[in-house]
XYZ file of C-alpha atoms in Angstrom:
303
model
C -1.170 19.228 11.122
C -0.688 16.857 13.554
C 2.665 17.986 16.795
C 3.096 14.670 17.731
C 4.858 11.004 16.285
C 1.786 9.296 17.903
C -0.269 11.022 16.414
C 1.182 10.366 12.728
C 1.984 7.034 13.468
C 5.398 7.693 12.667
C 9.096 7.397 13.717
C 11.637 10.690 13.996
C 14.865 11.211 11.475
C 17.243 13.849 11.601
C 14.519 15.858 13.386
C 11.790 14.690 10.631
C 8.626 12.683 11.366
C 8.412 10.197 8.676
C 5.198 8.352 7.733
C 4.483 4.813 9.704
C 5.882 1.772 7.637
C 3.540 -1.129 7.337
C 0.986 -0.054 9.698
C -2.529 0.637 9.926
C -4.572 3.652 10.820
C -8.116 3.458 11.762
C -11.217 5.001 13.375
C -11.921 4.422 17.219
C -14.745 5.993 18.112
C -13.834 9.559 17.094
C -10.475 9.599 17.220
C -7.911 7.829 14.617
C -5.641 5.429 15.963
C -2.452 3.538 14.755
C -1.803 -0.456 15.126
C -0.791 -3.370 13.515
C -2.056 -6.298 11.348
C -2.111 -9.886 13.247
C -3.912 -12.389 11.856
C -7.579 -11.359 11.496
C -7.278 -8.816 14.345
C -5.891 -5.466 14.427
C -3.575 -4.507 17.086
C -3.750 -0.935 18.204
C -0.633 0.541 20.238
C -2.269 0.504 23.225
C -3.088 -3.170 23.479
C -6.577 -3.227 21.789
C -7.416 -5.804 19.839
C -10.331 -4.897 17.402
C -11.133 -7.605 14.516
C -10.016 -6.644 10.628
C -13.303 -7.547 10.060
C -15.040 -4.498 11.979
C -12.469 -1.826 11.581
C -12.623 1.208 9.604
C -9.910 1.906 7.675
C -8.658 5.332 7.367
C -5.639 6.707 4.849
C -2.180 5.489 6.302
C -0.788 8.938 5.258
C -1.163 12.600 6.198
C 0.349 14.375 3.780
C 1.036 18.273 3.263
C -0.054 17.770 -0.386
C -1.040 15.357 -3.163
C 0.148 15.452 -6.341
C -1.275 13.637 -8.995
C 0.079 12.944 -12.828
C -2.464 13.716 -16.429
C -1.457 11.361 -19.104
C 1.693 8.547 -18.676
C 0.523 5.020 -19.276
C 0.668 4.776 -23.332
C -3.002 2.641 -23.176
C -4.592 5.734 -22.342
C -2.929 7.695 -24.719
C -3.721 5.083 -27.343
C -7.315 5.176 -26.148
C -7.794 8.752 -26.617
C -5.982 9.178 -29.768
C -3.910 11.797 -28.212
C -0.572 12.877 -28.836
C 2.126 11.576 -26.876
C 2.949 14.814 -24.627
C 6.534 16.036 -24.420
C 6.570 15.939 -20.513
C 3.835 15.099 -18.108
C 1.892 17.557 -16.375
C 0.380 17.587 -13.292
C -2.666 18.486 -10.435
C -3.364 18.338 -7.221
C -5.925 17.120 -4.744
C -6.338 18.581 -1.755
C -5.734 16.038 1.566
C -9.550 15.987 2.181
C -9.744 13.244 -0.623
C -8.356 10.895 1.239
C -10.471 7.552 1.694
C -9.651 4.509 2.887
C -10.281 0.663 2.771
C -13.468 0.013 2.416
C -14.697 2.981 2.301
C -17.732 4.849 0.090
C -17.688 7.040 -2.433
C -20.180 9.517 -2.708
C -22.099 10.148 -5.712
C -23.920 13.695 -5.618
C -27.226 13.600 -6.692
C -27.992 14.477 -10.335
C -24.693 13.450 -11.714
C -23.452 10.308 -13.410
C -19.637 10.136 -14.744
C -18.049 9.026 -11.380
C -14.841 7.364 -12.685
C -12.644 4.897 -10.935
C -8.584 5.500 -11.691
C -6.002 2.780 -10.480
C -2.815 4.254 -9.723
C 0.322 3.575 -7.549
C 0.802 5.940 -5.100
C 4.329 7.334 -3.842
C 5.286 8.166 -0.600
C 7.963 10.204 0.270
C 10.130 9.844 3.007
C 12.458 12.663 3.098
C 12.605 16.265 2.184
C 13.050 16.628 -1.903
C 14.059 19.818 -3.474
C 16.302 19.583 -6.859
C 16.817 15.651 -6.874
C 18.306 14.505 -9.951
C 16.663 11.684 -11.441
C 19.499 8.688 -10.469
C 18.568 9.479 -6.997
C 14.973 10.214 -6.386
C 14.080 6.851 -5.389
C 16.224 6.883 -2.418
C 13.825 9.861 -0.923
C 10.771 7.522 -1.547
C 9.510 5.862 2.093
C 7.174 3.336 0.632
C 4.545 2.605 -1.890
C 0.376 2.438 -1.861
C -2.297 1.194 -4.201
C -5.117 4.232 -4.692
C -7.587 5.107 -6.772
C -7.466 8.730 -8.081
C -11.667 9.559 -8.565
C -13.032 11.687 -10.378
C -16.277 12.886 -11.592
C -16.537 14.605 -14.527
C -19.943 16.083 -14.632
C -17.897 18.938 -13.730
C -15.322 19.244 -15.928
C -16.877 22.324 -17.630
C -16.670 24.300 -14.649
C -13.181 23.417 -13.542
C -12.188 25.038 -16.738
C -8.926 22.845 -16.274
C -7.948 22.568 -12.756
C -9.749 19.800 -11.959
C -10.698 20.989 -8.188
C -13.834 20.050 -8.771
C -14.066 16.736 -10.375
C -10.879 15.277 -8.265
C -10.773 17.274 -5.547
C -14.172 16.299 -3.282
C -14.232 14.693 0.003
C -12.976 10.790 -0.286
C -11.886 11.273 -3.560
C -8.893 9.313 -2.819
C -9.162 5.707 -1.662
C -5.707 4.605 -0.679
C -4.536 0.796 0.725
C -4.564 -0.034 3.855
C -0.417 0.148 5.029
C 2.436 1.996 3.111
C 4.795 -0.823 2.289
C 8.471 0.285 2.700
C 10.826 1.085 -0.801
C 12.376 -1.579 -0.165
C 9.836 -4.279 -0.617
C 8.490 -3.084 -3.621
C 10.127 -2.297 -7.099
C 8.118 0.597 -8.799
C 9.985 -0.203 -12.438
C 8.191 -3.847 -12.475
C 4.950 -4.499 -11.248
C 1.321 -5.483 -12.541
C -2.209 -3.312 -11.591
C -5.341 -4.100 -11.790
C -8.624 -2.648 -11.052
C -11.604 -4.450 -10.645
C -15.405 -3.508 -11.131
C -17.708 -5.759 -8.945
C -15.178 -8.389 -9.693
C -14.553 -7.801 -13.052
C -11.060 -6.596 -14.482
C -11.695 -3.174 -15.910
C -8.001 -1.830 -16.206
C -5.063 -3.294 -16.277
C -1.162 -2.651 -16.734
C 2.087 -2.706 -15.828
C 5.435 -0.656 -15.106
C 6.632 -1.444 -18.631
C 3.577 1.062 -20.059
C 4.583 3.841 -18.038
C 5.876 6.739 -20.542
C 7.844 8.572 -17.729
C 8.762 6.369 -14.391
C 8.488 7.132 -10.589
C 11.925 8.315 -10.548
C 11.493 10.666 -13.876
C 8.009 12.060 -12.477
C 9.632 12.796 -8.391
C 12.716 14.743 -10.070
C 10.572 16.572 -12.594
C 8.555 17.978 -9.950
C 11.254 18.359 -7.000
C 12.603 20.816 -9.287
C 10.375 23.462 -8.673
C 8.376 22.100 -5.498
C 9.577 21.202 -2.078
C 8.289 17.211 -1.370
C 7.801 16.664 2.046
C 7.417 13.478 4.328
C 4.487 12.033 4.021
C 3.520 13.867 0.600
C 1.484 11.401 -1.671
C 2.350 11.472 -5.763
C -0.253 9.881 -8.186
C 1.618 8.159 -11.022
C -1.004 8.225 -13.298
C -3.945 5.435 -14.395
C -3.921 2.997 -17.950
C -6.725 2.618 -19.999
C -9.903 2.074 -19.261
C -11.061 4.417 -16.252
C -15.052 4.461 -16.329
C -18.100 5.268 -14.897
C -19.496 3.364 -11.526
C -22.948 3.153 -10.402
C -24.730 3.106 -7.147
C -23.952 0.324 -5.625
C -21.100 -0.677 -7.414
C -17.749 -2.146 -5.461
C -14.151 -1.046 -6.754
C -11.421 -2.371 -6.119
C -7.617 -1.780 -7.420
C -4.486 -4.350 -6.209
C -0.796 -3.915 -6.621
C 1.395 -7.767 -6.703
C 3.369 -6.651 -2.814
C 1.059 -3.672 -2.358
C -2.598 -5.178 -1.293
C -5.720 -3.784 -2.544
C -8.354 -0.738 -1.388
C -11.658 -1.719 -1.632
C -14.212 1.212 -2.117
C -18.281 1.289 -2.552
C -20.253 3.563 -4.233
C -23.673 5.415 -2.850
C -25.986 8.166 -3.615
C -25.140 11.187 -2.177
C -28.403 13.235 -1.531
C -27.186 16.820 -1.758
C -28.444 19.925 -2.895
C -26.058 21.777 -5.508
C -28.380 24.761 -6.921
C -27.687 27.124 -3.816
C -24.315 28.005 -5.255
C -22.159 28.023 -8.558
C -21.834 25.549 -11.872
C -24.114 22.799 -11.604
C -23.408 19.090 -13.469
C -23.416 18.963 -17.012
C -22.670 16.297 -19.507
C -20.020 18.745 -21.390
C -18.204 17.447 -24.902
C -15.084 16.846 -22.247
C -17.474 14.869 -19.556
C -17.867 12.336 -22.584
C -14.716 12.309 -23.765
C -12.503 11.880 -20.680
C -15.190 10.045 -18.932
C -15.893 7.270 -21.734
C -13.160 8.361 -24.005
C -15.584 9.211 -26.660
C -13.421 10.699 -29.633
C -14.152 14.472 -29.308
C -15.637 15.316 -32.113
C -17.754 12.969 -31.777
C -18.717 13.805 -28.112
C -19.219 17.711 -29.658
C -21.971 15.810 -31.927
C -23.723 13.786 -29.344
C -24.031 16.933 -26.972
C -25.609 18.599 -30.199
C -27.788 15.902 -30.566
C -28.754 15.949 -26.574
C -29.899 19.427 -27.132
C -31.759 19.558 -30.291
């Protein structure tokens, strides 16, 4: 982890390091460096000026963990055909996922169900243990657009903890600056994601089952949030598979947008363990295929 507040980009409070408000973190030669936005140019700390145009945008955050949320916008519920659940449940992804701005995604070879997921991302800001609903927004430091992907050609082997099929490298597109709490009002607000310029998902607050404040105190309870953590808070309806070649794209109103493009990956995955399949669950999470039906067209695949 990184010792120093250059090196996170971020300012000291009450002897914690707290992630860098409305700034920028990108690649300079091999080393990551922190600046700000003016005009079409990029201001590093030092002085540099390197043009938006060229830089390469890495993940304004550098969190201990990630946390993302299953099922909480109704649409996807309703798409599914799913029971509403009692109380959301969660995953994580390990930092490695994190992508940013512009950015590729990486498609191994020999699989197809790479899924795009528009979500807004949490920051938090201070240390959160036992937080009672009423006040968990006060330990949020600011607010991200991201796209949670996933590919579910391997949703068989996960066998339900979703390492696998959320958990590669650059799995986790996130925007380009964390915009501070408060700018941004996480109980009103409109996504949308966007397939090669086409709106493929779309929602707001108001379809959220269980809020940002309901989802930080629900899992403060039992797990210590630190600065800098990221929480997922879940994606609508309508999360499908990109191509090759594809560009994705999910915007928050007050948040921005991360921009992300998919390529082959040319990999070799028979040296070791489960190897892509198109599993009943691949088709049913993947194009929300009703499951028995996906259990019939996997019959049908084989016979």
């Amino acid at each position: 982890m990184p010792s120093t507040l250059s090196e996170v980009g971020g300012v000291e409070r009450d002897g914690e390091v707290i992630p860098a408000m409305g700034r920028v973190r990108i690649a300079a030669g091999a080393t990551a460096r922190w600046g700000t936005l003016d005009g079409d140019e990029i201001v590093l700390d030092d002085g540099t000026r390197v043009p938006e145009a060229d830089a390469a945008y890495l993940a304004p955050v550098q969190p201990s963990k990630i946390i993302a949320v299953h099922l909480t916008y109704r649409s996807r519920i309703e798409e599914y055909k799913a029971r509403t659940p009692a109380h959301p449940s969660y995953f994580m992804k390990p930092p490695t996922t994190l992508n940013g701005h512009r950015g590729q995604l990486r498609r191994p070879a020999g699989t197809e169900f790479l899924n795009y997921e528009g979500e807004l991302a949490v920051v938090i800001g201070r240390r959160m243990h036992g937080v009672a609903i009423e006040d968990a927004l006060s330990y949020v430091e600011g607010y991200a657009v991201a796209n949670d992907v996933g590919l579910h050609d391997f949703r068989h082997a996960d066998r339900g903890s979703m390492l696998r099929v959320k958990g590669q490298d650059g799995f986790l597109p996130i925007s380009p600056s964390v915009v501070p709490a408060g700018e941004f009002d996480p109980t009103s607000y409109e996504l949308r994601t966007t397939l090669n310029g086409e709106v493929v998902q779309r929602a707001t607050a108001a379809d959220l089952i269980w809020g940002v404040a309901y989802q930080l105190a629900d899992l403060s309870r039992l797990i210590t949030l630190e600065p800098g953590d990221v929480i997922l808070t879940g994606t609508p309806a309508n999360s499908r598979p990109m191509a090759v070649g594809d560009v994705v794209a999910v915007e928050i109103d007050g948040l921005g947008r991360v921009e992300s493009t998919v390529v082959d990956w040319d990999v070799d995955l028979t040296a070791a363990g489960d190897q892509p399949e198109t599993s009943p669950n691949t088709l049913h999470v993947a194009l929300a295929v009703p499951e028995d039906e996906a259990e019939r067209m996997v019959e049908r695949s084989k016979a």
